[in-house]
Coordinates of C-alpha atoms and ligand atoms in Angstrom, one line a residue:
M1464 CA -21.2 -3.8 -43.4
F1465 CA -23.4 -6.3 -41.7
K1466 CA -26.4 -4.1 -40.5
E1467 CA -28.6 -4.9 -37.6
T1468 CA -31.7 -2.8 -37.2
D1469 CA -33.5 -2.3 -33.8
K1470 CA -36.8 -2.7 -35.6
D1471 CA -38.3 -6.1 -35.7
F1472 CA -39.4 -7.5 -39.0
T1473 CA -40.6 -11.0 -39.5
F1474 CA -38.9 -14.1 -38.1
E1475 CA -37.7 -15.2 -41.6
T1476 CA -36.1 -11.8 -42.2
D1477 CA -34.7 -11.2 -38.8
V1478 CA -33.0 -14.6 -38.5
L1479 CA -30.8 -13.5 -41.4
S1480 CA -29.6 -10.3 -39.8
K1481 CA -29.5 -10.9 -36.0
G1482 CA -26.2 -11.6 -34.3
A1483 CA -24.4 -8.8 -36.1
Y1484 CA -20.7 -9.7 -35.5
T1485 CA -19.7 -6.1 -36.4
R1486 CA -20.9 -5.1 -32.9
Y1487 CA -18.1 -7.0 -31.2
P1488 CA -15.1 -4.8 -30.8
V1489 CA -12.6 -7.4 -32.2
T1490 CA -9.3 -5.7 -32.9
N1491 CA -5.8 -7.2 -33.1
P1492 CA -6.4 -10.8 -32.2
E1493 CA -3.2 -12.6 -31.6
A1494 CA -3.9 -15.2 -34.3
L1495 CA -5.4 -14.4 -37.7
P1496 CA -9.2 -15.2 -37.8
I1497 CA -10.5 -17.5 -40.6
Y1498 CA -12.5 -15.4 -43.0
M1499 CA -15.0 -18.1 -44.2
T1500 CA -16.9 -15.8 -46.4
T1501 CA -17.6 -15.9 -50.1
A1502 CA -18.0 -12.1 -50.3
F1503 CA -17.5 -8.8 -48.5
N1504 CA -20.2 -6.2 -48.1
V1505 CA -19.7 -3.0 -50.1
E1506 CA -21.0 0.3 -48.7
D1507 CA -21.7 2.1 -52.0
L1508 CA -20.3 2.5 -55.5
E1509 CA -17.4 4.7 -54.3
D1510 CA -16.4 2.0 -51.9
L1511 CA -16.6 -0.6 -54.7
Q1512 CA -14.3 1.5 -56.9
K1513 CA -11.9 1.9 -54.0
R1514 CA -11.8 -1.8 -53.5
Y1515 CA -11.0 -2.4 -57.2
D1516 CA -8.3 0.3 -57.2
E1517 CA -6.6 -0.9 -54.0
K1518 CA -7.0 -4.6 -54.5
G1519 CA -9.4 -4.8 -51.6
F1520 CA -11.8 -7.7 -50.8
C1521 CA -15.0 -8.3 -52.8
Y1522 CA -15.3 -11.9 -53.8
N1523 CA -13.4 -15.0 -52.5
R1524 CA -12.3 -16.3 -55.9
N1525 CA -10.4 -13.1 -56.4
R1526 CA -9.1 -12.3 -52.9
N1527 CA -9.5 -13.4 -49.3
P1528 CA -7.6 -12.2 -46.3
N1529 CA -6.4 -15.7 -45.4
R1530 CA -5.0 -16.2 -48.9
S1531 CA -3.5 -12.7 -49.0
C1532 CA -1.7 -13.4 -45.7
L1533 CA -0.3 -16.7 -47.1
I1534 CA 0.7 -14.9 -50.4
E1535 CA 2.7 -12.4 -48.4
L1536 CA 4.4 -15.2 -46.4
I1537 CA 5.3 -17.4 -49.3
S1538 CA 6.5 -14.4 -51.3
Y1539 CA 8.8 -13.6 -48.4
I1540 CA 10.0 -17.2 -48.0
E1541 CA 10.9 -17.6 -51.7
N1542 CA 12.1 -14.0 -52.0
G1543 CA 9.7 -13.2 -54.9
E1544 CA 7.8 -10.0 -55.6
D1545 CA 4.4 -11.6 -55.6
S1546 CA 2.6 -15.0 -55.5
I1547 CA -0.7 -16.8 -56.1
C1548 CA -1.9 -19.4 -53.7
C1549 CA -3.7 -22.4 -55.2
S1550 CA -6.0 -25.2 -54.2
S1551 CA -3.1 -27.7 -54.5
G1552 CA 0.4 -28.1 -55.8
M1553 CA -1.0 -29.4 -59.0
A1554 CA -3.3 -26.4 -59.4
A1555 CA -0.3 -24.2 -59.0
I1556 CA 1.8 -26.1 -61.5
S1557 CA -1.0 -26.2 -64.1
T1558 CA -2.0 -22.6 -63.6
A1559 CA 1.6 -21.5 -64.1
V1560 CA 2.4 -23.6 -67.2
I1561 CA -1.0 -22.8 -68.9
A1562 CA -0.6 -19.1 -68.2
L1563 CA 2.8 -19.0 -70.0
T1564 CA 2.1 -21.2 -73.0
Q1565 CA 0.0 -21.3 -76.1
A1566 CA -0.5 -23.8 -79.0
G1567 CA 2.8 -24.2 -80.9
D1568 CA 5.0 -23.7 -77.9
H1569 CA 7.5 -26.3 -76.6
I1570 CA 8.4 -27.2 -73.0
L1571 CA 11.7 -28.8 -72.1
S1572 CA 11.4 -30.7 -68.9
D1573 CA 13.5 -32.9 -66.6
R1574 CA 12.4 -36.5 -67.1
T1575 CA 12.2 -37.6 -63.5
L1576 CA 9.3 -35.3 -62.4
Y1577 CA 6.5 -35.8 -59.9
G1578 CA 4.2 -38.3 -61.7
E1579 CA 1.2 -36.0 -62.1
S1580 CA 3.3 -33.1 -63.4
L1581 CA 4.5 -35.4 -66.1
E1582 CA 0.9 -36.2 -67.0
I1583 CA -0.1 -32.5 -67.1
F1584 CA 2.6 -32.0 -69.7
T1585 CA 1.9 -35.1 -71.8
D1586 CA -1.8 -35.7 -71.5
I1587 CA -3.2 -32.2 -70.9
L1588 CA -1.0 -29.7 -72.6
G1589 CA -0.3 -32.1 -75.4
K1590 CA -4.1 -31.9 -76.3
Y1591 CA -3.8 -28.2 -76.8
G1592 CA -0.8 -28.2 -79.0
V1593 CA 2.0 -27.6 -76.5
E1594 CA 4.6 -30.3 -76.9
T1595 CA 7.0 -31.4 -74.1
T1596 CA 10.4 -33.1 -74.4
F1597 CA 11.8 -34.9 -71.3
V1598 CA 15.5 -35.0 -70.8
D1599 CA 18.0 -35.5 -68.0
F1600 CA 18.5 -32.1 -66.4
T1601 CA 21.7 -33.2 -64.7
N1602 CA 23.2 -33.4 -68.2
L1603 CA 23.6 -29.8 -69.3
D1604 CA 24.7 -30.8 -72.8
E1605 CA 21.5 -32.7 -73.3
V1606 CA 19.5 -29.7 -72.0
K1607 CA 21.3 -27.3 -74.4
S1608 CA 21.0 -29.6 -77.4
S1609 CA 17.3 -30.2 -76.8
I1610 CA 16.3 -26.5 -76.9
K1611 CA 14.1 -25.7 -79.9
S1612 CA 13.3 -22.4 -81.5
N1613 CA 9.8 -22.5 -79.9
T1614 CA 11.0 -23.6 -76.5
K1615 CA 9.1 -21.4 -74.0
I1616 CA 9.7 -23.1 -70.7
L1617 CA 12.5 -25.1 -69.0
Y1618 CA 11.0 -27.0 -66.1
T1619 CA 12.6 -28.9 -63.3
E1620 CA 12.3 -29.8 -59.6
T1621 CA 15.0 -28.6 -57.1
V1622 CA 15.6 -32.2 -56.0
S1623 CA 14.1 -34.9 -58.3
N1624 CA 11.4 -37.3 -57.2
P1625 CA 12.2 -40.0 -56.2
M1626 CA 15.8 -40.3 -57.4
I1627 CA 16.9 -37.3 -55.4
A1628 CA 19.1 -36.0 -58.3
V1629 CA 20.1 -32.3 -58.1
P1630 CA 20.1 -30.1 -61.2
D1631 CA 22.4 -27.1 -61.5
L1632 CA 19.7 -24.3 -61.2
K1633 CA 22.0 -21.4 -62.0
A1634 CA 23.4 -23.1 -65.2
I1635 CA 19.9 -24.1 -66.4
G1636 CA 18.5 -20.6 -65.7
D1637 CA 21.3 -19.2 -67.9
I1638 CA 20.5 -21.7 -70.7
A1639 CA 16.8 -20.7 -70.5
H1640 CA 17.5 -17.0 -70.7
E1641 CA 20.0 -17.3 -73.5
N1642 CA 17.2 -18.9 -75.4
N1643 CA 14.4 -16.4 -74.4
A1644 CA 12.6 -19.1 -72.4
Y1645 CA 11.2 -19.0 -68.9
F1646 CA 12.7 -21.2 -66.2
I1647 CA 10.2 -22.8 -63.7
V1648 CA 11.4 -24.7 -60.6
D1649 CA 9.2 -26.9 -58.4
N1650 CA 10.8 -26.3 -55.0
T1651 CA 8.5 -28.6 -53.0
F1652 CA 11.2 -30.9 -51.7
M1653 CA 13.5 -28.1 -50.4
T1654 CA 11.3 -25.0 -49.8
G1655 CA 12.5 -21.4 -49.7
A1656 CA 13.8 -22.1 -46.2
L1657 CA 16.7 -24.2 -47.7
V1658 CA 17.2 -22.8 -51.2
K1659 CA 15.6 -19.9 -53.1
P1660 CA 15.5 -20.8 -56.8
L1661 CA 14.4 -17.2 -57.8
E1662 CA 17.8 -16.0 -56.5
L1663 CA 19.6 -18.6 -58.8
G1664 CA 17.8 -17.5 -61.9
A1665 CA 14.3 -19.1 -61.9
D1666 CA 11.5 -16.9 -63.3
L1667 CA 8.8 -18.8 -61.3
V1668 CA 9.0 -21.1 -58.4
V1669 CA 6.1 -23.4 -57.6
N1670 CA 5.5 -25.3 -54.3
S1671 CA 3.1 -27.9 -53.2
L1672 CA 2.5 -26.3 -49.8
T1673 CA 0.8 -29.6 -48.9
K1674 CA 4.2 -31.0 -48.1
F1675 CA 7.2 -29.5 -46.2
A1676 CA 5.9 -25.9 -46.3
S1677 CA 2.8 -26.6 -44.3
G1678 CA 4.3 -29.6 -42.7
H1679 CA 1.4 -31.0 -40.7
S1680 CA -0.2 -33.3 -43.3
D1681 CA -3.6 -31.6 -42.8
A1682 CA -4.0 -29.1 -45.7
V1683 CA -3.7 -29.3 -49.5
S1684 CA -2.5 -26.1 -51.1
G1685 CA 0.1 -24.8 -53.6
S1686 CA 1.8 -21.6 -54.7
V1687 CA 3.5 -19.9 -57.6
T1688 CA 6.0 -17.1 -56.8
G1689 CA 7.9 -14.7 -59.1
S1690 CA 7.9 -11.2 -60.6
K1691 CA 4.8 -8.9 -60.4
D1692 CA 4.4 -9.2 -64.2
L1693 CA 4.5 -13.0 -64.4
I1694 CA 2.3 -13.4 -61.3
A1695 CA -0.3 -11.0 -62.8
K1696 CA -0.6 -13.4 -65.7
C1697 CA -1.0 -16.4 -63.4
Y1698 CA -3.5 -14.5 -61.3
K1699 CA -5.7 -13.6 -64.3
L1700 CA -5.8 -17.3 -65.2
Q1701 CA -6.4 -18.4 -61.6
V1702 CA -9.5 -16.3 -61.3
L1703 CA -10.9 -17.8 -64.5
L1704 CA -10.0 -21.4 -63.6
G1705 CA -11.0 -21.0 -60.0
S1706 CA -7.8 -22.7 -58.7
Q1707 CA -7.5 -20.6 -55.6
S1708 CA -6.6 -21.9 -52.1
D1709 CA -9.7 -21.8 -49.9
P1710 CA -9.7 -19.7 -46.6
F1711 CA -9.4 -22.6 -44.2
S1712 CA -6.6 -24.4 -46.1
S1713 CA -4.8 -21.0 -46.5
W1714 CA -5.2 -20.4 -42.7
L1715 CA -3.8 -23.9 -41.9
V1716 CA -0.8 -23.4 -44.2
Q1717 CA 0.0 -19.9 -42.8
R1718 CA 0.0 -21.5 -39.3
G1719 CA 2.1 -24.4 -40.3
I1720 CA 4.6 -22.4 -42.3
R1721 CA 5.6 -20.2 -39.4
T1722 CA 7.8 -23.1 -38.1
I1723 CA 9.2 -24.0 -41.5
E1724 CA 12.8 -23.0 -40.6
L1725 CA 12.9 -25.3 -37.5
R1726 CA 11.2 -28.2 -39.2
V1727 CA 13.0 -28.4 -42.5
K1728 CA 16.4 -28.1 -41.0
R1729 CA 15.7 -30.9 -38.5
Q1730 CA 14.2 -33.0 -41.3
A1731 CA 17.3 -32.4 -43.4
E1732 CA 19.6 -33.4 -40.5
N1733 CA 17.6 -36.5 -39.9
A1734 CA 17.7 -37.4 -43.6
A1735 CA 21.5 -37.0 -43.6
A1736 CA 21.9 -39.1 -40.4
L1737 CA 19.7 -41.8 -41.8
A1738 CA 21.4 -41.8 -45.2
R1739 CA 24.8 -42.2 -43.6
A1740 CA 23.6 -45.1 -41.4
L1741 CA 21.7 -46.9 -44.2
E1742 CA 24.7 -46.6 -46.6
K1743 CA 26.6 -48.8 -44.2
S1744 CA 23.8 -51.4 -43.9
P1745 CA 24.6 -54.8 -45.6
Y1746 CA 20.9 -55.0 -46.5
V1747 CA 20.6 -51.8 -48.5
I1748 CA 21.8 -51.9 -52.1
K1749 CA 21.9 -48.1 -52.6
V1750 CA 21.1 -44.9 -50.8
N1751 CA 20.2 -41.7 -52.7
H1752 CA 20.8 -38.5 -50.8
P1753 CA 22.9 -35.5 -51.8
C1754 CA 24.8 -35.4 -48.5
L1755 CA 26.6 -38.6 -49.5
A1756 CA 30.0 -38.2 -51.1
D1757 CA 29.1 -40.8 -53.8
H1758 CA 26.0 -38.9 -54.8
P1759 CA 26.6 -37.8 -58.4
Q1760 CA 25.8 -34.1 -57.7
H1761 CA 27.3 -34.0 -54.1
E1762 CA 29.6 -31.1 -54.8
L1763 CA 27.0 -29.1 -56.6
A1764 CA 24.5 -29.7 -53.8
K1765 CA 27.0 -28.7 -51.2
Q1766 CA 27.3 -25.3 -52.8
Q1767 CA 23.7 -24.9 -54.0
F1768 CA 22.1 -25.9 -50.7
K1769 CA 24.6 -24.5 -48.2
G1770 CA 24.9 -27.5 -45.9
Y1771 CA 21.2 -28.7 -45.7
Y1772 CA 20.5 -31.4 -48.3
G1773 CA 16.8 -31.7 -47.7
G1774 CA 14.6 -34.2 -45.9
M1775 CA 14.0 -36.6 -48.8
L1776 CA 16.0 -39.7 -49.6
S1777 CA 15.4 -43.0 -51.3
I1778 CA 16.9 -46.4 -50.9
V1779 CA 17.1 -49.6 -53.0
L1780 CA 16.3 -52.9 -51.2
P1781 CA 16.5 -56.3 -52.7
E1782 CA 13.4 -56.9 -54.9
D1783 CA 11.7 -59.3 -52.5
K1784 CA 8.2 -58.2 -51.8
D1785 CA 7.8 -60.4 -48.7
K1786 CA 10.9 -59.0 -47.1
M1787 CA 10.1 -55.4 -48.0
N1788 CA 6.6 -55.9 -46.5
E1789 CA 8.2 -57.3 -43.3
F1790 CA 10.6 -54.4 -43.1
M1791 CA 7.8 -51.9 -43.4
R1792 CA 5.7 -53.6 -40.8
N1793 CA 8.7 -53.7 -38.4
L1794 CA 9.1 -49.9 -38.4
N1795 CA 7.7 -48.1 -35.4
F1796 CA 7.8 -44.5 -36.5
A1797 CA 8.0 -44.4 -40.2
H1798 CA 4.7 -45.3 -41.7
Y1799 CA 3.5 -45.7 -45.2
A1800 CA 1.6 -42.6 -46.4
M1801 CA 1.0 -41.2 -49.9
T1802 CA 2.4 -37.8 -48.9
L1803 CA 5.7 -36.3 -47.7
G1804 CA 7.1 -33.4 -45.8
G1805 CA 5.0 -33.9 -42.7
Y1806 CA 6.4 -33.7 -39.1
R1807 CA 6.4 -37.6 -38.9
T1808 CA 8.6 -39.8 -41.1
T1809 CA 6.7 -41.4 -44.0
L1810 CA 7.6 -43.9 -46.6
S1811 CA 6.3 -44.5 -50.1
Y1812 CA 6.8 -47.0 -52.8
P1813 CA 7.0 -45.0 -56.1
A1814 CA 6.4 -47.9 -58.4
M1815 CA 2.9 -48.2 -56.8
S1816 CA 2.2 -44.5 -56.0
S1817 CA 3.7 -41.4 -57.6
H1818 CA 4.7 -43.3 -60.7
Y1819 CA 2.0 -46.0 -60.9
E1820 CA 0.6 -44.4 -64.1
V1821 CA 4.1 -44.2 -65.8
P1822 CA 4.7 -47.2 -68.1
R1823 CA 7.0 -49.7 -66.6
E1824 CA 9.8 -49.3 -69.2
E1825 CA 9.9 -45.6 -68.7
R1826 CA 9.7 -46.0 -65.0
L1827 CA 12.8 -48.3 -65.0
R1828 CA 14.6 -45.9 -67.3
M1829 CA 14.1 -43.3 -64.5
G1830 CA 15.7 -45.7 -62.0
I1831 CA 12.4 -46.4 -60.3
T1832 CA 12.9 -50.1 -59.8
D1833 CA 10.7 -52.5 -57.8
G1834 CA 13.1 -52.3 -54.8
L1835 CA 13.0 -48.5 -54.5
L1836 CA 11.5 -47.0 -51.3
R1837 CA 11.2 -43.2 -50.8
I1838 CA 11.6 -41.8 -47.3
S1839 CA 10.5 -38.4 -46.1
C1840 CA 12.1 -37.6 -42.8
G1841 CA 10.1 -36.1 -39.9
I1842 CA 11.3 -34.2 -36.9
E1843 CA 11.8 -37.3 -34.6
N1844 CA 14.9 -37.6 -32.5
E1845 CA 17.7 -38.6 -34.8
N1846 CA 19.0 -41.6 -32.8
D1847 CA 15.5 -43.0 -32.3
L1848 CA 14.8 -42.7 -36.0
V1849 CA 18.1 -44.3 -37.2
K1850 CA 17.8 -47.1 -34.6
D1851 CA 14.3 -47.9 -35.7
F1852 CA 15.3 -48.3 -39.4
M1853 CA 18.4 -50.4 -38.5
D1854 CA 16.4 -52.8 -36.2
A1855 CA 13.6 -53.2 -38.8
L1856 CA 16.1 -54.1 -41.5
E1857 CA 17.9 -56.5 -39.2
K1858 CA 14.7 -58.3 -38.2
A1859 CA 13.5 -58.6 -41.9
Y1860 CA 16.7 -59.5 -43.7
S1861 CA 19.1 -61.3 -41.3
Ligands
PLP3021 C1 3.0 -33.4 -54.0 C2 3.8 -32.8 -55.1 C3 3.2 -32.0 -56.1 C4 1.7 -31.9 -56.2 O1 1.2 -31.2 -55.0 P1 -0.3 -31.5 -54.5 O2 -0.4 -30.5 -53.4 O3 -0.5 -32.9 -54.1 O4 -1.2 -31.2 -55.7 C5 4.0 -31.4 -57.0 N1 5.3 -31.5 -57.0 C6 5.9 -32.3 -56.1 C7 7.4 -32.4 -56.1 C8 5.2 -32.9 -55.1 O5 5.9 -33.6 -54.2

């Protein structure tokens, strides 16, 4: 309790305790206040014990009301028992994989992952004796035959970045469990509003909340969701690593995430409309989006995602830098930004952003050519968005 005495002490003492906010009768504000505090005052030792027993608030690295609120929300959205919320998507991913592995373990991962996730597996875990094999998770035979006796984790993204491939989550979860391995899914591109990997057999689902979940391109945060037991392991490591989401970012994300259902459905509809229009353009070599009938996992995606195929697509343009530059400059709404999932449409060039660190040979093997552009659809009017892309292509390439 913040105490204010009526007695006056010296200026340097009083300036620390005047303005006791506990005197203001603040109850039930309509919006959650931001608890920018490193610690919470404890009355006495009994109170301290009670806080330990009831998972109350003592110190920010362990718990903070803004983070607890976000934990409750993301657990609900992903339909998991519990979550941890982290300082970024990468903090969430590294906390989860480090918590579940030890030297001598093996991870089997999809090969077209988010660039930094690849680097965590190869450059960081590799240093500590955890080996990772990368295979194509849309090929179940390859997944099965790559399992080793020490395989501890199968790891994939719901929709791969940036090729927009769709792995069969239920089938991969079954393979993991038949081999006593955990199945971890990065659901950043879809979010629990469109598909809940935990319901399809994932043991943990990770999210970069920075992207679609928060949706306003103003906060960096991440989460891991799953059973109470697995989250307890992740939480223990999080407290030691200090990978927690700070109060202000947690607050921003809990605000943004309230409208997730409206936003991600509109984004998915816009992506589908744009994919269908671009598919017909004479200037576009290829469009990758699961709504298209020629997408290799279209049928699976139809059943796994129940009609919404996500807000991400990628397109292949002729490998002519000048024309690509002109096309990008011609666009009115979609702008280049090294993020995705925000309410405005953004573009990125994977060869020079997410996969810049990946050796060229390997990058080409993943299908990330020098003509590939990734598009993250916003919530603009569908016709405005499609027309803008068509006009920009026409001006650059005709
Ligand atoms: C952005 C992203 C991450 C990393 O999230 P940060 O919040 O930037 O740390 C991980 N996975 C995917 C699929 C992403 O798009």
